[in-house]
Amino acid sequence: METTTATVSPAPRARAVLPVTRRPGLAETLRSELTKIRSVRSTYWTLLAQVAASVAWAIADCAGTVAHWSQQDAAVFNAAQSSLMGQVGLGEVIIVVLGVLVITSEYSTGMVRTSLAVMPRRGVLYAAKALVFAAVSFAVSLAASFAAFFAGQAILAGKHIDTALTQPDVLRAVLLSAAVVTVFGLFAYGAGALIRHTAGAITVILGVLFLLPELGQALPTSWYNEIVRWLPGATALGPIASSAPSPAAIAPYLFSAWGEFAVFCGYAATLLAVGAWSFLRRDA
């Protein structure tokens, strides 16, 4: 009797293949950075201090104007500037601190290595941090500008020297005041990425913004009047917070509001680019 032997081949083993997941991109990184900035208590305190300082300055400035008002002041007085100089003067100092902390805090705690492990595309991470910070700072700065403006105008109305948003260039002054504070914050963010040390970055930035214009005053007056419009300091913020159609009512040697804003944007863009180069090239 012939016996037939059947050959049974083993069943193929299933390969353990990990599911293909999409590499995190800008949208996911933006959500992550928004969670980070919202979860830090210092963010709320810093932004609250910015709003409080802006409104307090407007109240104090406008109250002092009303108390010492004379008709001789009418020729040079600008109601919008009286309300908004606290926002561009103190607001920029406070937002500089937050702009630096957004990037340097991760270096001081070592969190940057975790962030880079989750998002190894450094350019995306750097851009996401900048975009989230810019959005948050502009939103709060805009609220602070409007709050300071209305608080100041309510006081000035007692002498009937107030202005309204419907007046020429007033709304522009309010919006640019918020925008320039955000630009200074991005300036600080770029410096923080370059220096990587909180105290060092803040010291350097405040030195540039306040000490450099003061040192410029040691130059002959004609020289100083030519270079002050190009300095990235608080000296040239007058036109931005003013509703005057030209800088002649404030200082004839300065650019217009849009011109001074463009100067600040140029400095911020340069420092952001240098900070990005450092973030991409240097080890965490």
PDB file of C-alpha atoms in Angstrom, residues 88-208:
ATOM      1  CA  VAL A  88       5.021 102.120  25.177  1.00  0.00           C
ATOM      2  CA  GLY A  89       7.313 103.266  27.980  1.00  0.00           C
ATOM      3  CA  LEU A  90       6.644 100.766  30.781  1.00  0.00           C
ATOM      4  CA  GLY A  91       4.920  98.135  28.660  1.00  0.00           C
ATOM      5  CA  GLU A  92       7.996  97.502  26.563  1.00  0.00           C
ATOM      6  CA  VAL A  93      10.165  96.991  29.658  1.00  0.00           C
ATOM      7  CA  ILE A  94       7.775  94.437  31.132  1.00  0.00           C
ATOM      8  CA  ILE A  95       7.217  92.541  27.891  1.00  0.00           C
ATOM      9  CA  VAL A  96      10.986  92.357  27.371  1.00  0.00           C
ATOM     10  CA  VAL A  97      11.198  90.228  30.519  1.00  0.00           C
ATOM     11  CA  LEU A  98       8.554  87.815  29.256  1.00  0.00           C
ATOM     12  CA  GLY A  99      10.097  87.662  25.785  1.00  0.00           C
ATOM     13  CA  VAL A 100      13.413  86.604  27.276  1.00  0.00           C
ATOM     14  CA  LEU A 101      11.847  84.077  29.663  1.00  0.00           C
ATOM     15  CA  VAL A 102       9.961  82.317  26.870  1.00  0.00           C
ATOM     16  CA  ILE A 103      13.238  80.960  25.509  1.00  0.00           C
ATOM     17  CA  THR A 104      15.812  81.200  28.315  1.00  0.00           C
ATOM     18  CA  SER A 105      13.666  79.423  30.908  1.00  0.00           C
ATOM     19  CA  GLU A 106      13.909  76.253  28.846  1.00  0.00           C
ATOM     20  CA  TYR A 107      17.697  76.463  28.846  1.00  0.00           C
ATOM     21  CA  SER A 108      17.902  77.094  32.591  1.00  0.00           C
ATOM     22  CA  THR A 109      15.680  74.091  33.407  1.00  0.00           C
ATOM     23  CA  GLY A 110      16.970  71.807  30.635  1.00  0.00           C
ATOM     24  CA  MET A 111      13.464  71.597  29.193  1.00  0.00           C
ATOM     25  CA  VAL A 112      14.832  72.576  25.787  1.00  0.00           C
ATOM     26  CA  ARG A 113      16.272  69.074  25.339  1.00  0.00           C
ATOM     27  CA  THR A 114      12.844  67.565  25.912  1.00  0.00           C
ATOM     28  CA  SER A 115      11.281  70.042  23.500  1.00  0.00           C
ATOM     29  CA  LEU A 116      13.844  69.156  20.833  1.00  0.00           C
ATOM     30  CA  ALA A 117      13.309  65.450  21.404  1.00  0.00           C
ATOM     31  CA  VAL A 118       9.587  65.890  20.752  1.00  0.00           C
ATOM     32  CA  MET A 119      10.122  68.352  17.890  1.00  0.00           C
ATOM     33  CA  PRO A 120      13.607  67.823  16.421  1.00  0.00           C
ATOM     34  CA  ARG A 121      12.952  70.336  13.646  1.00  0.00           C
ATOM     35  CA  ARG A 122      14.545  73.298  15.364  1.00  0.00           C
ATOM     36  CA  GLY A 123      13.314  75.875  12.901  1.00  0.00           C
ATOM     37  CA  VAL A 124       9.703  74.849  13.485  1.00  0.00           C
ATOM     38  CA  LEU A 125      10.148  74.937  17.260  1.00  0.00           C
ATOM     39  CA  TYR A 126      11.803  78.362  17.180  1.00  0.00           C
ATOM     40  CA  ALA A 127       9.092  79.786  14.903  1.00  0.00           C
ATOM     41  CA  ALA A 128       6.278  78.274  16.982  1.00  0.00           C
ATOM     42  CA  LYS A 129       7.604  79.838  20.173  1.00  0.00           C
ATOM     43  CA  ALA A 130       7.890  83.233  18.482  1.00  0.00           C
ATOM     44  CA  LEU A 131       4.406  83.060  16.945  1.00  0.00           C
ATOM     45  CA  VAL A 132       2.686  82.010  20.172  1.00  0.00           C
ATOM     46  CA  PHE A 133       4.490  84.676  22.170  1.00  0.00           C
ATOM     47  CA  ALA A 134       3.687  87.354  19.565  1.00  0.00           C
ATOM     48  CA  ALA A 135      -0.004  86.435  19.538  1.00  0.00           C
ATOM     49  CA  VAL A 136      -0.315  86.418  23.329  1.00  0.00           C
ATOM     50  CA  SER A 137       1.665  89.624  23.838  1.00  0.00           C
ATOM     51  CA  PHE A 138      -0.207  91.505  21.111  1.00  0.00           C
ATOM     52  CA  ALA A 139      -3.606  90.463  22.477  1.00  0.00           C
ATOM     53  CA  VAL A 140      -2.704  91.624  25.996  1.00  0.00           C
ATOM     54  CA  SER A 141      -0.945  94.765  24.739  1.00  0.00           C
ATOM     55  CA  LEU A 142      -3.981  95.688  22.666  1.00  0.00           C
ATOM     56  CA  ALA A 143      -6.214  95.341  25.710  1.00  0.00           C
ATOM     57  CA  ALA A 144      -3.750  97.417  27.751  1.00  0.00           C
ATOM     58  CA  SER A 145      -3.624 100.151  25.089  1.00  0.00           C
ATOM     59  CA  PHE A 146      -7.389 100.510  24.933  1.00  0.00           C
ATOM     60  CA  ALA A 147      -7.718 100.386  28.727  1.00  0.00           C
ATOM     61  CA  ALA A 148      -5.029 103.045  29.174  1.00  0.00           C
ATOM     62  CA  PHE A 149      -6.523 105.215  26.453  1.00  0.00           C
ATOM     63  CA  PHE A 150     -10.057 105.206  27.866  1.00  0.00           C
ATOM     64  CA  ALA A 151      -8.843 105.657  31.450  1.00  0.00           C
ATOM     65  CA  GLY A 152      -6.775 108.664  30.463  1.00  0.00           C
ATOM     66  CA  GLN A 153      -9.454 110.253  28.307  1.00  0.00           C
ATOM     67  CA  ALA A 154     -12.013 109.921  31.101  1.00  0.00           C
ATOM     68  CA  ILE A 155      -9.770 112.083  33.282  1.00  0.00           C
ATOM     69  CA  LEU A 156      -8.943 114.584  30.528  1.00  0.00           C
ATOM     70  CA  ALA A 157     -12.657 115.031  29.831  1.00  0.00           C
ATOM     71  CA  GLY A 158     -12.868 117.027  33.070  1.00  0.00           C
ATOM     72  CA  LYS A 159     -11.005 119.832  31.281  1.00  0.00           C
ATOM     73  CA  HIS A 160     -12.581 119.093  27.896  1.00  0.00           C
ATOM     74  CA  ILE A 161      -9.171 118.321  26.431  1.00  0.00           C
ATOM     75  CA  ASP A 162      -9.830 114.672  25.669  1.00  0.00           C
ATOM     76  CA  THR A 163      -9.964 113.040  22.259  1.00  0.00           C
ATOM     77  CA  ALA A 164     -11.872 110.122  20.712  1.00  0.00           C
ATOM     78  CA  LEU A 165     -10.993 107.091  18.619  1.00  0.00           C
ATOM     79  CA  THR A 166     -12.875 108.637  15.707  1.00  0.00           C
ATOM     80  CA  GLN A 167     -10.463 111.567  15.568  1.00  0.00           C
ATOM     81  CA  PRO A 168      -7.730 111.436  12.906  1.00  0.00           C
ATOM     82  CA  ASP A 169      -4.802 109.098  13.729  1.00  0.00           C
ATOM     83  CA  VAL A 170      -6.041 108.333  17.256  1.00  0.00           C
ATOM     84  CA  LEU A 171      -6.957 104.719  16.523  1.00  0.00           C
ATOM     85  CA  ARG A 172      -3.648 104.345  14.703  1.00  0.00           C
ATOM     86  CA  ALA A 173      -1.822 105.518  17.827  1.00  0.00           C
ATOM     87  CA  VAL A 174      -3.651 102.967  19.992  1.00  0.00           C
ATOM     88  CA  LEU A 175      -2.976 100.080  17.613  1.00  0.00           C
ATOM     89  CA  LEU A 176       0.658 100.976  16.979  1.00  0.00           C
ATOM     90  CA  SER A 177       1.264 101.321  20.706  1.00  0.00           C
ATOM     91  CA  ALA A 178       0.225  97.697  21.142  1.00  0.00           C
ATOM     92  CA  ALA A 179       2.151  96.563  18.064  1.00  0.00           C
ATOM     93  CA  VAL A 180       5.429  98.209  19.042  1.00  0.00           C
ATOM     94  CA  VAL A 181       5.330  96.595  22.491  1.00  0.00           C
ATOM     95  CA  THR A 182       4.954  93.218  20.764  1.00  0.00           C
ATOM     96  CA  VAL A 183       7.890  94.032  18.496  1.00  0.00           C
ATOM     97  CA  PHE A 184      10.044  94.825  21.523  1.00  0.00           C
ATOM     98  CA  GLY A 185       9.015  91.470  22.986  1.00  0.00           C
ATOM     99  CA  LEU A 186      10.177  89.696  19.827  1.00  0.00           C
ATOM    100  CA  PHE A 187      13.396  91.708  20.000  1.00  0.00           C
ATOM    101  CA  ALA A 188      13.900  90.270  23.479  1.00  0.00           C
ATOM    102  CA  TYR A 189      12.995  86.765  22.310  1.00  0.00           C
ATOM    103  CA  GLY A 190      15.722  86.884  19.672  1.00  0.00           C
ATOM    104  CA  ALA A 191      18.234  88.176  22.212  1.00  0.00           C
ATOM    105  CA  GLY A 192      17.268  85.408  24.633  1.00  0.00           C
ATOM    106  CA  ALA A 193      17.849  82.762  21.957  1.00  0.00           C
ATOM    107  CA  LEU A 194      21.273  84.241  21.295  1.00  0.00           C
ATOM    108  CA  ILE A 195      22.450  84.807  24.887  1.00  0.00           C
ATOM    109  CA  ARG A 196      20.571  81.903  26.546  1.00  0.00           C
ATOM    110  CA  HIS A 197      20.791  83.453  30.004  1.00  0.00           C
ATOM    111  CA  THR A 198      17.849  85.324  31.527  1.00  0.00           C
ATOM    112  CA  ALA A 199      19.655  87.959  33.572  1.00  0.00           C
ATOM    113  CA  GLY A 200      22.309  88.505  30.919  1.00  0.00           C
ATOM    114  CA  ALA A 201      19.786  88.927  28.109  1.00  0.00           C
ATOM    115  CA  ILE A 202      17.595  91.352  30.082  1.00  0.00           C
ATOM    116  CA  THR A 203      20.628  93.415  31.075  1.00  0.00           C
ATOM    117  CA  VAL A 204      21.866  93.664  27.496  1.00  0.00           C
ATOM    118  CA  ILE A 205      18.435  94.582  26.122  1.00  0.00           C
ATOM    119  CA  LEU A 206      17.705  97.263  28.696  1.00  0.00           C
ATOM    120  CA  GLY A 207      21.187  98.646  28.118  1.00  0.00           C
ATOM    121  CA  VAL A 208      20.503  98.920  24.399  1.00  0.00           C
TER     122      VAL A 208
END
